[in-house]
Structure formats: C-alpha cells, structure tokens
Amino acid sequence: MRKNKFILFVVYCLLSTIFLWGCGGGAGSPGSKGTEDTGVEVDATIAPLYLGANTYSVDAFQVICDEGPPPVAEDFTDHNATLTMTARLINPNTTFQAGTLYVEKYTVQFRRSSDSIGAPPIQSDTRYKTIVIPAPAGTGVTTVEDTIILVDLIRKDQYRSNVTSGQYNSGQDYLNNYTALYTFEGKNEYGEKFSFKAQTDFQIGPFNYCD
C-alpha cells in the first residue's frame, strides 16, 4: 500500500513540476524582494526531511510497531526540511561591497492541491530563526544549508483530528497533497531589508516509519 501511495505522489509531483515550479522549489523562485538594495540575489530550494532521510511523505498517524510487551511506538516527531540557499552578486563586476545577509524569520503557508481541494486546511506557521548568509564576492557563489520546519507535531495532530472528523473530504486512507509556500525575511549588515521565497510539495497521511 505504501508503495502505491508513493507512486501516486511521484506522478502528482511530476505534474507539479510542469504547472508550478516543481518539488523542492527551484532556482530563481519568484517573489524575491530587496535584491536591488542588497546587491545580492538569493535562490532557495526545499527538501523535506524526516528521521534523517529525505522524504515528501508526512506521517500524521502514529502506530505501534511492536505489541510487545512492552509495546514499541513508531518514532513520531516534527517533519523538517533542508533549506539550501545560494547567494550571488547581481553585478559581479561592481565595486560595491555587499553585506552579510541575516535571515530573521520565515513563514510557511499551506496550499491544498487541486486533487485535495476538500482536505482540511493547515494553519500557517511563522518561526523566528537567524540564518547567516556570508556575502559573495565577484563571480563567486555562497551556499548555505539549514534545517527548518515543514509540518510540526501540533499541525500533524490538527490534521489527524480534522481529517477524521467527517467535516472534510479526503483521499484514500486520509491521504492528501499540499504545497508548502515559504517566505524568508531579513536584513543585511547595513540594515537593508530583503526577502525570498521557496516551495515544496508533500503528501500527508498515515505512513509507516517502523522500519
């Protein structure tokens, strides 16, 4: 069953690549602001991460892996993501000294996919987190990675409660597809504001992580 779920999600993800920007966002994602002020362009990608592995399958239903005794429960925690940022100068020939960038906060909003329009809404999440992006120079590129939240335990519990309430339509086995839309905001060392966006698709429902 899990294999079939994964195949269906891969098909959905490929379609999203055509009509949206694809799984994990993409370089040059629209919506960046402040690049003219900072002189730096930041591209970002998102790769969902859970229990040390990259996976777009968000588990919202904890199960018992071994009845025991004592019973052994499935590992169940926040579903995170790896944020990869690439910074480059807009004009590599400039004599302008770009400043270090400091991301101060990010907000993730959740959009239901067209095949899951009747699914429960997931509440947006704002986190305050400092991420330092050293200033690039010349034609050089600065790459920084950090771990951020995708779907935390609170929103997993809310989803499980809502999707089993009978108030919403749902896919097979309470599976639904969403897109997480991220907006990152901050300032450079000179106090100039900037922002950039990224996104990733994911599927949420009952996934077995007992292995």
PDB file of C-alpha atoms in Angstrom:
ATOM      1  CA  MET A   1       0.000   0.000   0.000  1.00  0.00           C
ATOM      2  CA  ARG A   2       2.805   2.412   0.891  1.00  0.00           C
ATOM      3  CA  LYS A   3       4.453   1.726  -2.484  1.00  0.00           C
ATOM      4  CA  ASN A   4       1.211   2.582  -4.300  1.00  0.00           C
ATOM      5  CA  LYS A   5       0.891   5.802  -2.293  1.00  0.00           C
ATOM      6  CA  PHE A   6       4.433   6.773  -3.217  1.00  0.00           C
ATOM      7  CA  ILE A   7       3.857   6.096  -6.933  1.00  0.00           C
ATOM      8  CA  LEU A   8       0.732   8.275  -6.903  1.00  0.00           C
ATOM      9  CA  PHE A   9       2.631  11.081  -5.195  1.00  0.00           C
ATOM     10  CA  VAL A  10       5.515  10.869  -7.679  1.00  0.00           C
ATOM     11  CA  VAL A  11       3.022  11.276 -10.546  1.00  0.00           C
ATOM     12  CA  TYR A  12       1.481  14.266  -8.783  1.00  0.00           C
ATOM     13  CA  CYS A  13       4.918  15.762  -8.158  1.00  0.00           C
ATOM     14  CA  LEU A  14       5.910  15.440 -11.818  1.00  0.00           C
ATOM     15  CA  LEU A  15       2.732  17.247 -12.847  1.00  0.00           C
ATOM     16  CA  SER A  16       3.501  19.978 -10.319  1.00  0.00           C
ATOM     17  CA  THR A  17       6.918  20.407 -11.895  1.00  0.00           C
ATOM     18  CA  ILE A  18       5.196  21.315 -15.138  1.00  0.00           C
ATOM     19  CA  PHE A  19       2.461  23.564 -13.813  1.00  0.00           C
ATOM     20  CA  LEU A  20       4.108  25.045 -10.715  1.00  0.00           C
ATOM     21  CA  TRP A  21       7.841  25.156 -10.002  1.00  0.00           C
ATOM     22  CA  GLY A  22       8.316  21.530  -9.118  1.00  0.00           C
ATOM     23  CA  CYS A  23       9.062  19.629  -5.952  1.00  0.00           C
ATOM     24  CA  GLY A  24      11.509  21.398  -3.696  1.00  0.00           C
ATOM     25  CA  GLY A  25      11.059  24.839  -5.224  1.00  0.00           C
ATOM     26  CA  GLY A  26      13.651  25.968  -7.701  1.00  0.00           C
ATOM     27  CA  ALA A  27      16.355  28.459  -8.515  1.00  0.00           C
ATOM     28  CA  GLY A  28      15.074  31.922  -9.312  1.00  0.00           C
ATOM     29  CA  SER A  29      11.786  31.411  -7.499  1.00  0.00           C
ATOM     30  CA  PRO A  30       9.505  34.440  -7.992  1.00  0.00           C
ATOM     31  CA  GLY A  31       8.738  36.817  -5.142  1.00  0.00           C
ATOM     32  CA  SER A  32      12.211  37.894  -4.031  1.00  0.00           C
ATOM     33  CA  LYS A  33      12.452  41.487  -2.812  1.00  0.00           C
ATOM     34  CA  GLY A  34      15.263  43.813  -1.822  1.00  0.00           C
ATOM     35  CA  THR A  35      17.879  42.442  -4.224  1.00  0.00           C
ATOM     36  CA  GLU A  36      18.382  45.906  -5.711  1.00  0.00           C
ATOM     37  CA  ASP A  37      19.125  47.287  -2.252  1.00  0.00           C
ATOM     38  CA  THR A  38      21.435  44.499  -1.070  1.00  0.00           C
ATOM     39  CA  GLY A  39      23.043  43.841  -4.466  1.00  0.00           C
ATOM     40  CA  VAL A  40      22.658  40.110  -3.778  1.00  0.00           C
ATOM     41  CA  GLU A  41      20.303  37.575  -5.349  1.00  0.00           C
ATOM     42  CA  VAL A  42      19.297  34.582  -3.230  1.00  0.00           C
ATOM     43  CA  ASP A  43      17.842  31.407  -4.716  1.00  0.00           C
ATOM     44  CA  ALA A  44      16.475  28.710  -2.419  1.00  0.00           C
ATOM     45  CA  THR A  45      15.322  25.103  -2.570  1.00  0.00           C
ATOM     46  CA  ILE A  46      13.474  22.999   0.000  1.00  0.00           C
ATOM     47  CA  ALA A  47      13.939  19.247   0.554  1.00  0.00           C
ATOM     48  CA  PRO A  48      11.614  17.632   3.142  1.00  0.00           C
ATOM     49  CA  LEU A  49      13.497  15.710   5.851  1.00  0.00           C
ATOM     50  CA  TYR A  50      12.243  13.170   8.402  1.00  0.00           C
ATOM     51  CA  LEU A  51      14.158  10.924  10.788  1.00  0.00           C
ATOM     52  CA  GLY A  52      17.387  11.665   8.941  1.00  0.00           C
ATOM     53  CA  ALA A  53      16.110  10.848   5.446  1.00  0.00           C
ATOM     54  CA  ASN A  54      14.699  12.917   2.594  1.00  0.00           C
ATOM     55  CA  THR A  55      11.017  12.137   2.184  1.00  0.00           C
ATOM     56  CA  TYR A  56       7.921  14.006   0.993  1.00  0.00           C
ATOM     57  CA  SER A  57       5.638  11.634   2.976  1.00  0.00           C
ATOM     58  CA  VAL A  58       4.461  13.352   6.170  1.00  0.00           C
ATOM     59  CA  ASP A  59       3.193  10.899   8.786  1.00  0.00           C
ATOM     60  CA  ALA A  60       0.214  12.167  10.804  1.00  0.00           C
ATOM     61  CA  PHE A  61      -0.854   8.866  12.408  1.00  0.00           C
ATOM     62  CA  GLN A  62       1.474   7.277  14.951  1.00  0.00           C
ATOM     63  CA  VAL A  63       1.230   3.484  15.141  1.00  0.00           C
ATOM     64  CA  ILE A  64       2.528   0.726  17.398  1.00  0.00           C
ATOM     65  CA  CYS A  65       5.421  -1.037  15.701  1.00  0.00           C
ATOM     66  CA  ASP A  66       5.645  -3.947  18.157  1.00  0.00           C
ATOM     67  CA  GLU A  67       2.871  -5.005  20.517  1.00  0.00           C
ATOM     68  CA  GLY A  68       5.492  -6.199  22.995  1.00  0.00           C
ATOM     69  CA  PRO A  69       5.302  -6.332  25.898  1.00  0.00           C
ATOM     70  CA  PRO A  70       6.294  -3.620  26.308  1.00  0.00           C
ATOM     71  CA  PRO A  71       4.723  -2.014  23.226  1.00  0.00           C
ATOM     72  CA  VAL A  72       7.075  -0.089  20.954  1.00  0.00           C
ATOM     73  CA  ALA A  73       5.644   3.027  19.292  1.00  0.00           C
ATOM     74  CA  GLU A  74       6.699   4.377  15.922  1.00  0.00           C
ATOM     75  CA  ASP A  75       9.078   7.358  16.030  1.00  0.00           C
ATOM     76  CA  PHE A  76       6.843  10.396  15.710  1.00  0.00           C
ATOM     77  CA  THR A  77       8.102  13.972  15.643  1.00  0.00           C
ATOM     78  CA  ASP A  78       8.185  17.191  13.591  1.00  0.00           C
ATOM     79  CA  HIS A  79       8.683  16.773   9.846  1.00  0.00           C
ATOM     80  CA  ASN A  80      11.527  19.110   8.948  1.00  0.00           C
ATOM     81  CA  ALA A  81      13.122  20.251   5.700  1.00  0.00           C
ATOM     82  CA  THR A  82      16.563  21.163   4.443  1.00  0.00           C
ATOM     83  CA  LEU A  83      16.797  24.726   3.168  1.00  0.00           C
ATOM     84  CA  THR A  84      19.584  25.321   0.644  1.00  0.00           C
ATOM     85  CA  MET A  85      20.337  28.955  -0.197  1.00  0.00           C
ATOM     86  CA  THR A  86      22.598  30.141  -2.994  1.00  0.00           C
ATOM     87  CA  ALA A  87      23.686  33.795  -2.995  1.00  0.00           C
ATOM     88  CA  ARG A  88      25.415  35.646  -5.834  1.00  0.00           C
ATOM     89  CA  LEU A  89      26.025  39.275  -6.734  1.00  0.00           C
ATOM     90  CA  ILE A  90      23.588  40.796  -9.198  1.00  0.00           C
ATOM     91  CA  ASN A  91      26.523  42.548 -10.862  1.00  0.00           C
ATOM     92  CA  PRO A  92      29.758  40.570 -10.343  1.00  0.00           C
ATOM     93  CA  ASN A  93      31.812  43.453 -11.807  1.00  0.00           C
ATOM     94  CA  THR A  94      30.656  46.007  -9.283  1.00  0.00           C
ATOM     95  CA  THR A  95      32.999  47.645  -6.779  1.00  0.00           C
ATOM     96  CA  PHE A  96      30.121  47.652  -4.303  1.00  0.00           C
ATOM     97  CA  GLN A  97      30.891  45.690  -1.115  1.00  0.00           C
ATOM     98  CA  ALA A  98      27.866  43.506  -0.414  1.00  0.00           C
ATOM     99  CA  GLY A  99      26.942  42.966   3.220  1.00  0.00           C
ATOM    100  CA  THR A 100      26.357  39.705   5.042  1.00  0.00           C
ATOM    101  CA  LEU A 101      22.692  38.674   4.930  1.00  0.00           C
ATOM    102  CA  TYR A 102      20.784  37.691   8.051  1.00  0.00           C
ATOM    103  CA  VAL A 103      17.512  35.800   7.689  1.00  0.00           C
ATOM    104  CA  GLU A 104      15.451  36.710  10.768  1.00  0.00           C
ATOM    105  CA  LYS A 105      12.208  34.797  10.308  1.00  0.00           C
ATOM    106  CA  TYR A 106      10.256  32.669   7.887  1.00  0.00           C
ATOM    107  CA  THR A 107       6.589  31.825   7.335  1.00  0.00           C
ATOM    108  CA  VAL A 108       5.263  28.659   5.745  1.00  0.00           C
ATOM    109  CA  GLN A 109       1.759  28.629   4.294  1.00  0.00           C
ATOM    110  CA  PHE A 110      -0.008  25.511   3.077  1.00  0.00           C
ATOM    111  CA  ARG A 111      -1.988  25.306  -0.159  1.00  0.00           C
ATOM    112  CA  ARG A 112      -4.219  22.328  -0.895  1.00  0.00           C
ATOM    113  CA  SER A 113      -3.522  20.709  -4.246  1.00  0.00           C
ATOM    114  CA  SER A 114      -6.208  20.515  -6.906  1.00  0.00           C
ATOM    115  CA  ASP A 115      -6.730  16.809  -6.207  1.00  0.00           C
ATOM    116  CA  SER A 116      -7.146  17.504  -2.455  1.00  0.00           C
ATOM    117  CA  ILE A 117      -9.285  20.639  -2.550  1.00  0.00           C
ATOM    118  CA  GLY A 118     -11.696  19.203   0.035  1.00  0.00           C
ATOM    119  CA  ALA A 119      -8.936  18.373   2.510  1.00  0.00           C
ATOM    120  CA  PRO A 120      -8.581  20.181   5.851  1.00  0.00           C
ATOM    121  CA  PRO A 121      -6.719  23.494   5.836  1.00  0.00           C
ATOM    122  CA  ILE A 122      -3.352  23.508   7.630  1.00  0.00           C
ATOM    123  CA  GLN A 123      -2.592  26.573   9.715  1.00  0.00           C
ATOM    124  CA  SER A 124       0.356  28.701   8.620  1.00  0.00           C
ATOM    125  CA  ASP A 125       3.499  28.661  10.753  1.00  0.00           C
ATOM    126  CA  THR A 126       5.901  31.549  11.476  1.00  0.00           C
ATOM    127  CA  ARG A 127       9.308  30.845  13.010  1.00  0.00           C
ATOM    128  CA  TYR A 128      11.970  33.262  14.215  1.00  0.00           C
ATOM    129  CA  LYS A 129      15.356  31.869  13.302  1.00  0.00           C
ATOM    130  CA  THR A 130      18.634  33.573  12.433  1.00  0.00           C
ATOM    131  CA  ILE A 131      20.398  32.185   9.374  1.00  0.00           C
ATOM    132  CA  VAL A 132      23.635  33.826   8.270  1.00  0.00           C
ATOM    133  CA  ILE A 133      24.463  34.058   4.553  1.00  0.00           C
ATOM    134  CA  PRO A 134      28.025  35.353   4.035  1.00  0.00           C
ATOM    135  CA  ALA A 135      28.316  37.995   1.324  1.00  0.00           C
ATOM    136  CA  PRO A 136      29.503  36.665  -2.058  1.00  0.00           C
ATOM    137  CA  ALA A 137      32.265  38.434  -3.969  1.00  0.00           C
ATOM    138  CA  GLY A 138      32.916  38.804  -7.692  1.00  0.00           C
ATOM    139  CA  THR A 139      31.614  35.818  -9.627  1.00  0.00           C
ATOM    140  CA  GLY A 140      31.695  33.653  -6.507  1.00  0.00           C
ATOM    141  CA  VAL A 141      28.674  31.894  -5.080  1.00  0.00           C
ATOM    142  CA  THR A 142      27.879  31.420  -1.396  1.00  0.00           C
ATOM    143  CA  THR A 143      25.879  28.305  -0.466  1.00  0.00           C
ATOM    144  CA  VAL A 144      24.344  27.797   2.971  1.00  0.00           C
ATOM    145  CA  GLU A 145      22.189  24.949   4.292  1.00  0.00           C
ATOM    146  CA  ASP A 146      19.982  24.913   7.373  1.00  0.00           C
ATOM    147  CA  THR A 147      17.171  22.842   8.853  1.00  0.00           C
ATOM    148  CA  ILE A 148      13.708  24.386   9.034  1.00  0.00           C
ATOM    149  CA  ILE A 149      10.207  23.193   9.902  1.00  0.00           C
ATOM    150  CA  LEU A 150       7.783  21.704   7.392  1.00  0.00           C
ATOM    151  CA  VAL A 151       4.902  20.274   9.447  1.00  0.00           C
ATOM    152  CA  ASP A 152       5.262  20.230  13.233  1.00  0.00           C
ATOM    153  CA  LEU A 153       3.556  17.888  15.701  1.00  0.00           C
ATOM    154  CA  ILE A 154       0.842  20.431  16.508  1.00  0.00           C
ATOM    155  CA  ARG A 155      -0.217  20.641  12.865  1.00  0.00           C
ATOM    156  CA  LYS A 156       0.048  16.865  12.437  1.00  0.00           C
ATOM    157  CA  ASP A 157      -2.342  16.407  15.359  1.00  0.00           C
ATOM    158  CA  GLN A 158      -4.684  19.076  13.980  1.00  0.00           C
ATOM    159  CA  TYR A 159      -4.697  17.414  10.573  1.00  0.00           C
ATOM    160  CA  ARG A 160      -5.440  13.979  12.043  1.00  0.00           C
ATOM    161  CA  SER A 161      -8.278  15.373  14.152  1.00  0.00           C
ATOM    162  CA  ASN A 162      -9.789  17.317  11.239  1.00  0.00           C
ATOM    163  CA  VAL A 163      -9.450  14.666   8.566  1.00  0.00           C
ATOM    164  CA  THR A 164     -11.124  12.016  10.744  1.00  0.00           C
ATOM    165  CA  SER A 165     -13.936  14.329  11.908  1.00  0.00           C
ATOM    166  CA  GLY A 166     -16.125  13.762   8.863  1.00  0.00           C
ATOM    167  CA  GLN A 167     -16.223  17.506   8.134  1.00  0.00           C
ATOM    168  CA  TYR A 168     -13.847  17.296   5.173  1.00  0.00           C
ATOM    169  CA  ASN A 169     -13.463  15.229   2.053  1.00  0.00           C
ATOM    170  CA  SER A 170     -10.297  13.179   1.886  1.00  0.00           C
ATOM    171  CA  GLY A 171      -8.322  10.952  -0.396  1.00  0.00           C
ATOM    172  CA  GLN A 172      -7.897   7.239   0.156  1.00  0.00           C
ATOM    173  CA  ASP A 173      -6.634   6.376   3.677  1.00  0.00           C
ATOM    174  CA  TYR A 174      -6.803  10.051   4.702  1.00  0.00           C
ATOM    175  CA  LEU A 175      -4.034  10.925   2.232  1.00  0.00           C
ATOM    176  CA  ASN A 176      -3.923  14.444   0.798  1.00  0.00           C
ATOM    177  CA  ASN A 177      -1.462  16.557  -1.196  1.00  0.00           C
ATOM    178  CA  TYR A 178      -0.326  20.061  -0.297  1.00  0.00           C
ATOM    179  CA  THR A 179       2.240  22.658  -1.323  1.00  0.00           C
ATOM    180  CA  ALA A 180       4.248  24.417   1.390  1.00  0.00           C
ATOM    181  CA  LEU A 181       4.974  28.033   0.409  1.00  0.00           C
ATOM    182  CA  TYR A 182       7.874  29.634   2.288  1.00  0.00           C
ATOM    183  CA  THR A 183       8.699  33.326   2.662  1.00  0.00           C
ATOM    184  CA  PHE A 184      12.030  34.204   4.289  1.00  0.00           C
ATOM    185  CA  GLU A 185      12.659  37.743   5.566  1.00  0.00           C
ATOM    186  CA  GLY A 186      15.694  39.530   6.954  1.00  0.00           C
ATOM    187  CA  LYS A 187      18.214  42.355   6.705  1.00  0.00           C
ATOM    188  CA  ASN A 188      21.803  42.686   5.628  1.00  0.00           C
ATOM    189  CA  GLU A 189      24.506  44.092   7.890  1.00  0.00           C
ATOM    190  CA  TYR A 190      23.655  47.590   6.653  1.00  0.00           C
ATOM    191  CA  GLY A 191      20.027  47.271   7.735  1.00  0.00           C
ATOM    192  CA  GLU A 192      18.602  46.848   4.223  1.00  0.00           C
ATOM    193  CA  LYS A 193      15.603  44.515   4.097  1.00  0.00           C
ATOM    194  CA  PHE A 194      15.268  41.553   1.763  1.00  0.00           C
ATOM    195  CA  SER A 195      13.039  38.524   1.278  1.00  0.00           C
ATOM    196  CA  PHE A 196      12.936  35.431  -0.879  1.00  0.00           C
ATOM    197  CA  LYS A 197      10.550  32.557  -1.458  1.00  0.00           C
ATOM    198  CA  ALA A 198      10.707  28.800  -1.983  1.00  0.00           C
ATOM    199  CA  GLN A 199       8.232  25.946  -2.032  1.00  0.00           C
ATOM    200  CA  THR A 200       7.878  22.199  -1.898  1.00  0.00           C
ATOM    201  CA  ASP A 201       5.097  19.690  -2.427  1.00  0.00           C
ATOM    202  CA  PHE A 202       4.311  16.988   0.114  1.00  0.00           C
ATOM    203  CA  GLN A 203       1.760  14.330   0.958  1.00  0.00           C
ATOM    204  CA  ILE A 204       0.305  13.878   4.444  1.00  0.00           C
ATOM    205  CA  GLY A 205      -1.483  10.871   5.897  1.00  0.00           C
ATOM    206  CA  PRO A 206      -0.780   7.520   7.571  1.00  0.00           C
ATOM    207  CA  PHE A 207       2.773   6.450   6.693  1.00  0.00           C
ATOM    208  CA  ASN A 208       4.587   3.597   8.404  1.00  0.00           C
ATOM    209  CA  TYR A 209       8.046   4.571   9.698  1.00  0.00           C
ATOM    210  CA  CYS A 210       8.537   1.492  11.836  1.00  0.00           C
ATOM    211  CA  ASP A 211      11.351   0.183   9.607  1.00  0.00           C
TER     212      ASP A 211
END
